[in-house]
Amino acid sequence: ESELAEAKPALEAAQKAVSNINKKQLNEIKALKTPPKPIVSTMHAVAALMGKKIKDWKGILTLISGKDFVPQILKFDTNAVTQKTRDIIQKKYLSDPEFNFERVNKASVVAGPLVLWVISQVKFAHLLDSVEPMTKEINALKKTLSAKQKQSKELSDTVATLEKKIEEYKAEYQRMVQKITELKNAMALVEESMSRAKKLLMDLSEENSRWQSETESFQKQLSTLDGDCLLAAGFLTYIGFYNITFRAILISKWKEILQENNLPFNENLEFMVYLSSPSERIEWKAAHLPEDDLCVENAIILKRFNRYPLVIDPSGQATSFLMAQYKSRKIVRTSFLDSAFIKNLESGLRFGNAMLIEDVENMDPILNPVLNKEYQTVGGRKLVKLANKDIDFSPTFTMFLLTRDPLSAFTPDLCSRVTFVNFSVTPSSLQSQCLNKILKVEAPDLEKKR
């Protein structure tokens, strides 16, 4: 391509020089009877290159006499020059050292440009011939390139379409993954709901069984309600004065009386369970109540009394329990010998405080209106007479009489107005308390469960 680029300007320059040949200059050549050899060689080379078979000068003169001589040279197609023509011109003319522009142009200014034209045409034809395979290959490659480019465009369009579909599939995949996640979450919620429903059904089944069992137990309790209530009432009213042994004997006699009168009762009735709740027993334990059965029974009586309790407490256990149990109610500890006894009693009656009156072996008659519950209502006020004074009585007032002497003798009149609660320590209650303390030390886990 570089050689073609170099040869083409020379050819164009030669064609331009040829185009400057005028008729007058051609007539000068025609006028030559015996032209010089350089001019003859030049003109025969031109004729050979144009494919004209001319043998003598006369034929040359005929050729240049034509009106289209110069236009034919200007419009000459270099591709029409065959290898044979080039070889002939090369052998007969171009190989001659005299066949060049300087020599020929000296002989004729018309033949000079024609020499350049012949030399340029042959050289350009030779280059075209050598470049032709390459040109064909380039054209083939261009054609192939065009096809490949077209194919590439089609493939690019296909790739773009596929990428678009891939993006759509990805989006669809994301939607499906999200939907699957939502379905999994929904399934988990359903499974959890089913699990809860199953558990609820099981619980309801167990609860139904418990209800049926409790219904049967309730029916049984109803059938023995009268006898159980009589036993509980006797327990709360009369049992507190006796120790654990006599209590069992007394309850046994009451049961015999009920049987004689055909009054049904619960043979396995436990007064601690029947008359108190587990939370109450835990609360009493926290208030330092000893854990034997006697003390728990006494705590039940102190909780459910109707007549104010008179507590027999040689060991001081009841005193500690009452002071701790009624601490929140600002219990006042006093005695008949206390100079502020009347004042404390009036304050307790008026504001509903609790009172613990000690050393009641010799009862002060000032308490008789309170023990007898001699209340009167005046103008919506509930009053009790205390030493010739009417004192407002608060329904929350409570009072505990206490003696440390287990051998104290009380008048029948007093006995009928109080509820005795005996905290005297017996061998059996002491044994029970000792066992509980040993259990705390030796088996704390078992004690905690209990």
Short mmCIF file of C-alpha atoms in Angstrom, two decimals:
data_model
loop_
_atom_site.label_atom_id
_atom_site.label_comp_id
_atom_site.label_asym_id
_atom_site.label_seq_id
_atom_site.Cartn_x
_atom_site.Cartn_y
_atom_site.Cartn_z
CA GLU A 1 0.00 0.00 0.00
CA SER A 2 2.90 2.38 0.71
CA GLU A 3 4.41 1.63 -2.71
CA LEU A 4 1.04 2.26 -4.38
CA ALA A 5 0.75 5.48 -2.43
CA GLU A 6 4.21 6.51 -3.75
CA ALA A 7 3.56 5.39 -7.38
CA LYS A 8 0.13 6.93 -7.76
CA PRO A 9 1.29 10.57 -7.47
CA ALA A 10 3.91 9.91 -10.21
CA LEU A 11 1.20 8.44 -12.44
CA GLU A 12 -1.07 11.39 -11.77
CA ALA A 13 1.80 13.78 -12.49
CA ALA A 14 2.45 11.97 -15.80
CA GLN A 15 -1.25 12.09 -16.72
CA LYS A 16 -1.30 15.78 -15.91
CA ALA A 17 1.76 16.34 -18.13
CA VAL A 18 0.07 14.36 -20.92
CA SER A 19 -3.08 16.43 -20.54
CA ASN A 20 -1.00 19.51 -21.33
CA ILE A 21 -0.09 18.14 -24.78
CA ASN A 22 -1.87 20.24 -27.40
CA LYS A 23 -2.65 19.69 -31.06
CA LYS A 24 0.22 21.91 -32.22
CA GLN A 25 2.74 19.77 -30.39
CA LEU A 26 1.22 16.63 -31.90
CA ASN A 27 1.40 18.21 -35.34
CA GLU A 28 5.11 18.77 -34.84
CA ILE A 29 5.56 15.04 -34.36
CA LYS A 30 3.40 14.31 -37.38
CA ALA A 31 5.62 16.57 -39.47
CA LEU A 32 8.68 14.45 -38.76
CA LYS A 33 9.49 12.24 -41.75
CA THR A 34 12.31 10.48 -40.04
CA PRO A 35 11.83 10.93 -36.28
CA PRO A 36 14.68 10.29 -33.81
CA LYS A 37 14.89 6.88 -32.19
CA PRO A 38 13.80 8.03 -28.71
CA ILE A 39 10.57 9.44 -30.13
CA VAL A 40 9.92 6.26 -32.17
CA SER A 41 10.56 4.03 -29.15
CA THR A 42 8.34 6.18 -26.98
CA MET A 43 5.44 6.15 -29.41
CA HIS A 44 5.71 2.35 -30.02
CA ALA A 45 5.77 1.82 -26.22
CA VAL A 46 2.63 3.94 -25.90
CA ALA A 47 0.92 1.97 -28.66
CA ALA A 48 1.97 -1.37 -27.11
CA LEU A 49 0.71 -0.26 -23.71
CA MET A 50 -2.62 0.77 -25.24
CA GLY A 51 -2.84 -2.63 -26.94
CA LYS A 52 -2.38 -1.32 -30.46
CA LYS A 53 -0.44 -3.55 -32.88
CA ILE A 54 1.57 -1.00 -34.87
CA LYS A 55 4.63 -1.98 -36.91
CA ASP A 56 5.83 1.27 -38.54
CA TRP A 57 5.82 5.06 -38.16
CA LYS A 58 2.85 5.38 -40.46
CA GLY A 59 0.72 3.45 -37.97
CA ILE A 60 1.99 5.75 -35.24
CA LEU A 61 0.97 8.80 -37.18
CA THR A 62 -2.49 7.30 -37.66
CA LEU A 63 -2.76 6.68 -33.89
CA ILE A 64 -1.82 10.19 -32.82
CA SER A 65 -3.96 11.72 -35.51
CA GLY A 66 -7.08 10.51 -33.81
CA LYS A 67 -9.06 13.05 -31.80
CA ASP A 68 -9.30 10.71 -28.80
CA PHE A 69 -5.57 9.97 -28.53
CA VAL A 70 -4.93 12.16 -25.51
CA PRO A 71 -8.36 11.38 -23.84
CA GLN A 72 -7.65 7.65 -24.26
CA ILE A 73 -4.34 8.11 -22.44
CA LEU A 74 -5.99 10.10 -19.65
CA LYS A 75 -8.82 7.57 -19.25
CA PHE A 76 -6.52 4.57 -19.56
CA ASP A 77 -7.34 1.74 -17.14
CA THR A 78 -4.13 0.45 -15.59
CA ASN A 79 -5.87 -2.81 -14.61
CA ALA A 80 -6.13 -3.64 -18.35
CA VAL A 81 -2.32 -3.98 -18.66
CA THR A 82 -1.47 -7.66 -18.76
CA GLN A 83 1.68 -9.33 -17.54
CA LYS A 84 2.61 -10.17 -21.16
CA THR A 85 2.31 -6.51 -22.23
CA ARG A 86 4.44 -5.43 -19.27
CA ASP A 87 7.09 -8.00 -20.11
CA ILE A 88 7.25 -6.86 -23.74
CA ILE A 89 7.54 -3.19 -22.79
CA GLN A 90 10.09 -4.01 -20.15
CA LYS A 91 12.21 -6.05 -22.54
CA LYS A 92 11.98 -3.81 -25.59
CA TYR A 93 11.82 -0.35 -24.08
CA LEU A 94 12.31 0.03 -20.38
CA SER A 95 15.50 -1.99 -20.41
CA ASP A 96 16.99 0.52 -22.85
CA PRO A 97 19.13 3.00 -20.89
CA GLU A 98 18.15 5.69 -23.39
CA PHE A 99 14.48 5.23 -22.59
CA ASN A 100 14.11 7.89 -19.90
CA PHE A 101 12.52 11.26 -19.52
CA GLU A 102 15.66 13.39 -19.90
CA ARG A 103 16.77 11.86 -23.21
CA VAL A 104 13.31 11.62 -24.70
CA ASN A 105 12.23 15.06 -23.54
CA LYS A 106 15.28 16.57 -25.27
CA ALA A 107 14.14 15.00 -28.47
CA SER A 108 10.48 16.05 -28.05
CA VAL A 109 8.49 17.82 -25.39
CA VAL A 110 5.49 15.70 -26.44
CA ALA A 111 7.29 12.38 -26.09
CA GLY A 112 8.78 13.32 -22.67
CA PRO A 113 5.45 13.23 -20.74
CA LEU A 114 4.48 10.07 -22.66
CA VAL A 115 7.66 8.31 -21.46
CA LEU A 116 6.79 9.25 -17.90
CA TRP A 117 3.24 7.99 -18.49
CA VAL A 118 4.48 4.61 -19.88
CA ILE A 119 6.99 4.11 -17.05
CA SER A 120 4.38 5.10 -14.39
CA GLN A 121 1.68 2.88 -15.95
CA VAL A 122 3.95 -0.17 -16.10
CA LYS A 123 5.18 0.36 -12.56
CA PHE A 124 1.66 0.99 -11.27
CA ALA A 125 0.30 -2.04 -13.17
CA HIS A 126 3.06 -4.17 -11.69
CA LEU A 127 2.22 -2.93 -8.22
CA LEU A 128 -1.48 -3.51 -8.81
CA ASP A 129 -0.77 -7.00 -10.00
CA SER A 130 1.33 -7.76 -6.95
CA VAL A 131 -1.18 -6.12 -4.65
CA GLU A 132 -4.24 -7.74 -6.28
CA PRO A 133 -4.13 -10.94 -4.13
CA MET A 134 -3.77 -8.80 -1.07
CA THR A 135 -6.60 -6.57 -2.25
CA LYS A 136 -8.76 -9.59 -2.85
CA GLU A 137 -7.81 -10.92 0.56
CA ILE A 138 -8.52 -7.50 2.11
CA ASN A 139 -11.87 -7.36 0.36
CA ALA A 140 -12.59 -10.91 1.50
CA LEU A 141 -11.54 -9.97 5.02
CA LYS A 142 -13.66 -6.83 4.85
CA LYS A 143 -16.58 -8.94 3.68
CA THR A 144 -15.84 -11.45 6.41
CA LEU A 145 -15.44 -8.58 8.90
CA SER A 146 -18.78 -7.16 7.80
CA ALA A 147 -20.36 -10.58 8.23
CA LYS A 148 -18.63 -11.03 11.58
CA GLN A 149 -19.69 -7.55 12.65
CA LYS A 150 -23.24 -8.35 11.63
CA GLN A 151 -22.97 -11.67 13.46
CA SER A 152 -21.39 -9.85 16.43
CA LYS A 153 -24.27 -7.39 16.46
CA GLU A 154 -26.75 -10.23 16.31
CA LEU A 155 -24.85 -11.99 19.12
CA SER A 156 -24.68 -8.74 21.08
CA ASP A 157 -28.43 -8.33 20.63
CA THR A 158 -28.89 -11.96 21.66
CA VAL A 159 -26.61 -11.43 24.69
CA ALA A 160 -28.51 -8.26 25.61
CA THR A 161 -31.80 -10.15 25.29
CA LEU A 162 -30.40 -13.01 27.38
CA GLU A 163 -29.02 -10.60 29.99
CA LYS A 164 -32.41 -8.92 30.15
CA LYS A 165 -34.05 -12.32 30.60
CA ILE A 166 -31.40 -13.22 33.20
CA GLU A 167 -32.23 -10.04 35.11
CA GLU A 168 -35.90 -10.89 34.84
CA TYR A 169 -35.16 -14.44 36.03
CA LYS A 170 -33.06 -13.04 38.89
CA ALA A 171 -35.89 -10.73 39.89
CA GLU A 172 -38.33 -13.63 39.60
CA TYR A 173 -35.93 -15.78 41.62
CA GLN A 174 -35.72 -13.10 44.31
CA ARG A 175 -39.51 -12.89 44.38
CA MET A 176 -39.72 -16.68 44.64
CA VAL A 177 -37.09 -16.74 47.41
CA GLN A 178 -38.99 -14.01 49.24
CA LYS A 179 -42.24 -15.90 48.74
CA ILE A 180 -40.59 -19.11 49.98
CA THR A 181 -39.27 -17.23 53.01
CA GLU A 182 -42.73 -15.81 53.66
CA LEU A 183 -44.25 -19.28 53.27
CA LYS A 184 -41.63 -20.73 55.64
CA ASN A 185 -42.37 -17.99 58.18
CA ALA A 186 -46.09 -18.57 57.74
CA MET A 187 -45.51 -22.32 58.10
CA ALA A 188 -43.44 -21.71 61.23
CA LEU A 189 -46.25 -19.57 62.64
CA VAL A 190 -48.80 -22.25 61.73
CA GLU A 191 -46.61 -24.95 63.28
CA GLU A 192 -46.16 -22.82 66.38
CA SER A 193 -49.91 -22.20 66.50
CA MET A 194 -50.54 -25.92 66.04
CA SER A 195 -48.03 -26.69 68.76
CA ARG A 196 -49.71 -24.22 71.08
CA ALA A 197 -53.10 -25.59 70.09
CA LYS A 198 -51.94 -29.16 70.81
CA LYS A 199 -50.46 -28.05 74.11
CA LEU A 200 -53.69 -26.19 74.89
CA LEU A 201 -55.71 -29.28 74.05
CA MET A 202 -53.45 -31.39 76.25
CA ASP A 203 -53.67 -28.82 79.04
CA LEU A 204 -57.43 -28.64 78.61
CA SER A 205 -57.57 -32.42 78.66
CA GLU A 206 -55.52 -32.47 81.84
CA GLU A 207 -57.59 -29.61 83.21
CA ASN A 208 -60.75 -31.49 82.30
CA SER A 209 -59.44 -34.52 84.16
CA ARG A 210 -58.57 -32.29 87.10
CA TRP A 211 -61.99 -30.66 86.98
CA GLN A 212 -63.67 -34.04 86.88
CA SER A 213 -61.51 -35.19 89.76
CA GLU A 214 -62.22 -32.00 91.71
CA THR A 215 -65.91 -32.23 90.86
CA GLU A 216 -65.99 -35.72 92.31
CA SER A 217 -63.99 -34.48 95.30
CA PHE A 218 -66.32 -31.50 95.61
CA GLN A 219 -69.34 -33.78 95.52
CA LYS A 220 -67.72 -35.87 98.20
CA GLN A 221 -66.93 -32.73 100.23
CA LEU A 222 -70.55 -31.61 99.87
CA SER A 223 -71.75 -34.95 101.14
CA THR A 224 -69.60 -34.58 104.28
CA LEU A 225 -69.89 -30.80 104.60
CA ASP A 226 -72.10 -30.76 107.73
CA GLY A 227 -69.92 -33.15 109.67
CA ASP A 228 -66.67 -31.49 108.55
CA CYS A 229 -67.98 -28.04 109.54
CA LEU A 230 -69.02 -29.31 112.99
CA LEU A 231 -65.58 -30.83 113.53
CA ALA A 232 -63.87 -27.61 112.32
CA ALA A 233 -66.09 -25.45 114.55
CA GLY A 234 -65.33 -27.63 117.58
CA PHE A 235 -61.62 -27.50 116.67
CA LEU A 236 -61.56 -23.70 116.53
CA THR A 237 -63.67 -23.23 119.67
CA TYR A 238 -62.51 -25.86 122.15
CA ILE A 239 -59.36 -27.64 120.98
CA GLY A 240 -56.87 -24.83 121.65
CA PHE A 241 -56.66 -25.43 125.42
CA TYR A 242 -55.33 -29.02 125.11
CA ASN A 243 -52.00 -30.50 124.12
CA ILE A 244 -51.57 -32.60 120.97
CA THR A 245 -52.46 -35.90 122.69
CA PHE A 246 -55.74 -34.75 124.24
CA ARG A 247 -56.64 -33.00 120.99
CA ALA A 248 -56.50 -36.31 119.13
CA ILE A 249 -58.60 -37.98 121.82
CA LEU A 250 -61.19 -35.20 121.78
CA ILE A 251 -61.50 -35.25 117.95
CA SER A 252 -61.90 -39.03 118.04
CA LYS A 253 -64.78 -38.71 120.51
CA TRP A 254 -66.45 -36.05 118.31
CA LYS A 255 -66.26 -38.41 115.34
CA GLU A 256 -67.91 -41.19 117.38
CA ILE A 257 -70.76 -38.83 118.25
CA LEU A 258 -71.22 -37.93 114.56
CA GLN A 259 -71.29 -41.61 113.61
CA GLU A 260 -73.88 -42.34 116.30
CA ASN A 261 -76.06 -39.62 114.82
CA ASN A 262 -75.51 -40.84 111.24
CA LEU A 263 -73.91 -37.53 110.21
CA PRO A 264 -71.31 -38.19 107.47
CA PHE A 265 -67.85 -36.62 107.73
CA ASN A 266 -64.45 -37.02 106.09
CA GLU A 267 -62.51 -39.70 107.88
CA ASN A 268 -59.20 -38.25 106.56
CA LEU A 269 -60.00 -34.63 107.35
CA GLU A 270 -56.78 -32.66 108.08
CA PHE A 271 -57.57 -29.44 109.94
CA MET A 272 -54.30 -27.79 108.84
CA VAL A 273 -55.23 -28.26 105.17
CA TYR A 274 -58.98 -27.66 105.67
CA LEU A 275 -58.67 -24.42 107.66
CA SER A 276 -55.53 -22.79 106.15
CA SER A 277 -53.93 -22.24 102.77
CA PRO A 278 -50.33 -23.03 101.78
CA SER A 279 -49.58 -19.31 101.42
CA GLU A 280 -50.75 -18.69 104.99
CA ARG A 281 -48.54 -21.47 106.31
CA ILE A 282 -45.55 -20.05 104.39
CA GLU A 283 -46.31 -16.62 105.84
CA TRP A 284 -46.45 -18.06 109.38
CA LYS A 285 -43.15 -19.86 108.82
CA ALA A 286 -41.60 -16.55 107.72
CA ALA A 287 -42.90 -15.05 111.02
CA HIS A 288 -40.81 -17.61 112.99
CA LEU A 289 -43.64 -19.98 113.85
CA PRO A 290 -42.29 -23.42 114.85
CA GLU A 291 -43.14 -26.04 112.23
CA ASP A 292 -44.67 -28.75 114.41
CA ASP A 293 -48.36 -29.61 114.04
CA LEU A 294 -49.34 -28.16 117.43
CA CYS A 295 -48.00 -24.69 116.60
CA VAL A 296 -49.57 -24.69 113.11
CA GLU A 297 -52.95 -25.66 114.62
CA ASN A 298 -52.58 -22.87 117.20
CA ALA A 299 -51.76 -20.38 114.39
CA ILE A 300 -55.00 -21.42 112.65
CA ILE A 301 -56.97 -20.70 115.83
CA LEU A 302 -55.19 -17.32 116.21
CA LYS A 303 -56.18 -16.52 112.61
CA ARG A 304 -59.82 -17.64 112.80
CA PHE A 305 -60.88 -16.85 116.38
CA ASN A 306 -64.27 -15.42 117.24
CA ARG A 307 -63.57 -14.71 120.92
CA TYR A 308 -60.30 -12.94 121.69
CA PRO A 309 -57.51 -15.51 122.26
CA LEU A 310 -55.88 -16.19 125.61
CA VAL A 311 -52.48 -17.68 124.80
CA ILE A 312 -50.58 -19.93 127.19
CA ASP A 313 -46.92 -19.43 126.15
CA PRO A 314 -44.34 -20.78 128.63
CA SER A 315 -41.53 -20.87 126.01
CA GLY A 316 -42.15 -17.45 124.42
CA GLN A 317 -42.61 -18.95 120.95
CA ALA A 318 -46.11 -17.51 120.55
CA THR A 319 -44.92 -14.06 121.65
CA SER A 320 -42.19 -14.00 118.97
CA PHE A 321 -44.62 -15.22 116.32
CA LEU A 322 -47.34 -12.65 117.14
CA MET A 323 -44.90 -9.74 117.26
CA ALA A 324 -43.51 -10.69 113.83
CA GLN A 325 -46.90 -11.55 112.29
CA TYR A 326 -48.58 -8.28 113.32
CA LYS A 327 -45.57 -6.00 112.92
CA SER A 328 -47.16 -4.30 109.91
CA ARG A 329 -50.22 -3.47 112.03
CA LYS A 330 -48.03 -1.73 114.66
CA ILE A 331 -48.76 -4.28 117.41
CA VAL A 332 -48.32 -2.85 120.92
CA ARG A 333 -46.83 -5.08 123.63
CA THR A 334 -48.13 -4.13 127.09
CA SER A 335 -49.48 -5.48 130.39
CA PHE A 336 -51.91 -4.51 133.16
CA LEU A 337 -48.95 -3.20 135.20
CA ASP A 338 -47.95 -0.79 132.42
CA SER A 339 -48.73 2.82 133.38
CA ALA A 340 -49.68 3.54 129.77
CA PHE A 341 -51.98 0.50 129.49
CA ILE A 342 -55.25 2.49 129.41
CA LYS A 343 -53.83 4.93 126.88
CA ASN A 344 -52.55 2.11 124.66
CA LEU A 345 -55.90 0.31 124.88
CA GLU A 346 -57.85 3.42 123.93
CA SER A 347 -55.50 4.10 121.02
CA GLY A 348 -55.77 0.51 119.80
CA LEU A 349 -59.57 0.51 119.97
CA ARG A 350 -59.83 3.86 118.19
CA PHE A 351 -57.22 3.29 115.39
CA GLY A 352 -57.60 -0.47 114.94
CA ASN A 353 -54.11 -1.46 116.07
CA ALA A 354 -53.18 -4.90 117.41
CA MET A 355 -52.38 -5.39 121.11
CA LEU A 356 -50.48 -8.09 122.98
CA ILE A 357 -51.35 -7.98 126.69
CA GLU A 358 -49.01 -10.05 128.85
CA ASP A 359 -49.31 -11.45 132.37
CA VAL A 360 -53.07 -11.84 132.38
CA GLU A 361 -53.16 -14.27 135.32
CA ASN A 362 -55.04 -11.55 137.21
CA MET A 363 -57.54 -10.12 134.70
CA ASP A 364 -58.33 -6.38 134.89
CA PRO A 365 -62.14 -5.87 134.75
CA ILE A 366 -61.60 -2.88 132.42
CA LEU A 367 -61.41 -5.38 129.56
CA ASN A 368 -64.83 -6.90 130.25
CA PRO A 369 -66.77 -4.66 127.79
CA VAL A 370 -64.21 -5.49 125.07
CA LEU A 371 -64.22 -9.23 125.82
CA ASN A 372 -68.04 -9.22 125.94
CA LYS A 373 -68.15 -7.15 122.74
CA GLU A 374 -70.55 -4.70 124.30
CA TYR A 375 -70.75 -2.35 121.31
CA GLN A 376 -73.32 0.34 120.68
CA THR A 377 -73.97 2.40 117.58
CA VAL A 378 -74.59 6.12 117.93
CA GLY A 379 -74.99 8.31 114.87
CA GLY A 380 -73.17 5.82 112.66
CA ARG A 381 -70.32 5.47 115.16
CA LYS A 382 -69.53 2.16 116.80
CA LEU A 383 -68.67 2.74 120.47
CA VAL A 384 -67.47 0.65 123.39
CA LYS A 385 -67.51 1.78 127.02
CA LEU A 386 -64.10 1.85 128.64
CA ALA A 387 -63.86 3.09 132.28
CA ASN A 388 -67.02 5.17 131.97
CA LYS A 389 -65.83 6.60 128.64
CA ASP A 390 -67.30 5.85 125.24
CA ILE A 391 -64.46 5.03 122.86
CA ASP A 392 -64.77 4.70 119.10
CA PHE A 393 -64.27 1.09 118.12
CA SER A 394 -62.41 0.19 114.90
CA PRO A 395 -63.38 -3.11 113.25
CA THR A 396 -59.68 -3.83 112.56
CA PHE A 397 -58.82 -3.87 116.27
CA THR A 398 -57.53 -7.17 117.58
CA MET A 399 -56.17 -8.27 120.94
CA PHE A 400 -54.18 -11.20 122.30
CA LEU A 401 -54.08 -12.06 126.01
CA LEU A 402 -50.97 -13.94 127.06
CA THR A 403 -49.67 -15.78 130.12
CA ARG A 404 -46.39 -17.61 130.63
CA ASP A 405 -47.74 -19.75 133.47
CA PRO A 406 -49.12 -23.06 132.17
CA LEU A 407 -50.68 -23.80 135.57
CA SER A 408 -52.73 -20.62 135.84
CA ALA A 409 -56.33 -21.15 136.88
CA PHE A 410 -58.96 -18.98 135.21
CA THR A 411 -62.56 -18.49 136.29
CA PRO A 412 -65.30 -20.20 134.29
CA ASP A 413 -66.68 -16.77 133.46
CA LEU A 414 -63.42 -15.78 131.77
CA CYS A 415 -63.10 -19.14 130.05
CA SER A 416 -66.46 -18.61 128.38
CA ARG A 417 -65.38 -15.24 126.95
CA VAL A 418 -61.96 -16.15 125.47
CA THR A 419 -60.49 -18.73 123.13
CA PHE A 420 -57.63 -20.62 124.77
CA VAL A 421 -54.54 -21.34 122.69
CA ASN A 422 -51.98 -23.54 124.41
CA PHE A 423 -48.36 -23.25 123.16
CA SER A 424 -46.97 -25.42 125.96
CA VAL A 425 -44.13 -27.57 124.63
CA THR A 426 -44.88 -31.29 124.87
CA PRO A 427 -42.48 -34.15 124.12
CA SER A 428 -44.20 -34.83 120.81
CA SER A 429 -44.12 -31.16 119.67
CA LEU A 430 -40.49 -30.86 120.81
CA GLN A 431 -39.64 -34.00 118.85
CA SER A 432 -41.36 -32.58 115.75
CA GLN A 433 -39.48 -29.28 116.06
CA CYS A 434 -36.15 -31.09 116.48
CA LEU A 435 -36.81 -33.27 113.42
CA ASN A 436 -37.57 -30.17 111.33
CA LYS A 437 -34.33 -28.50 112.42
CA ILE A 438 -32.33 -31.66 111.66
CA LEU A 439 -33.99 -31.86 108.23
CA LYS A 440 -32.93 -28.29 107.45
CA VAL A 441 -29.29 -29.11 108.24
CA GLU A 442 -29.00 -32.64 106.87
CA ALA A 443 -31.25 -32.38 103.79
CA PRO A 444 -31.76 -28.72 102.82
CA ASP A 445 -32.98 -29.64 99.29
CA LEU A 446 -35.68 -31.88 100.68
CA GLU A 447 -36.63 -29.19 103.20
CA LYS A 448 -36.85 -26.62 100.39
CA LYS A 449 -39.16 -28.89 98.37
CA ARG A 450 -41.29 -29.51 101.46
#
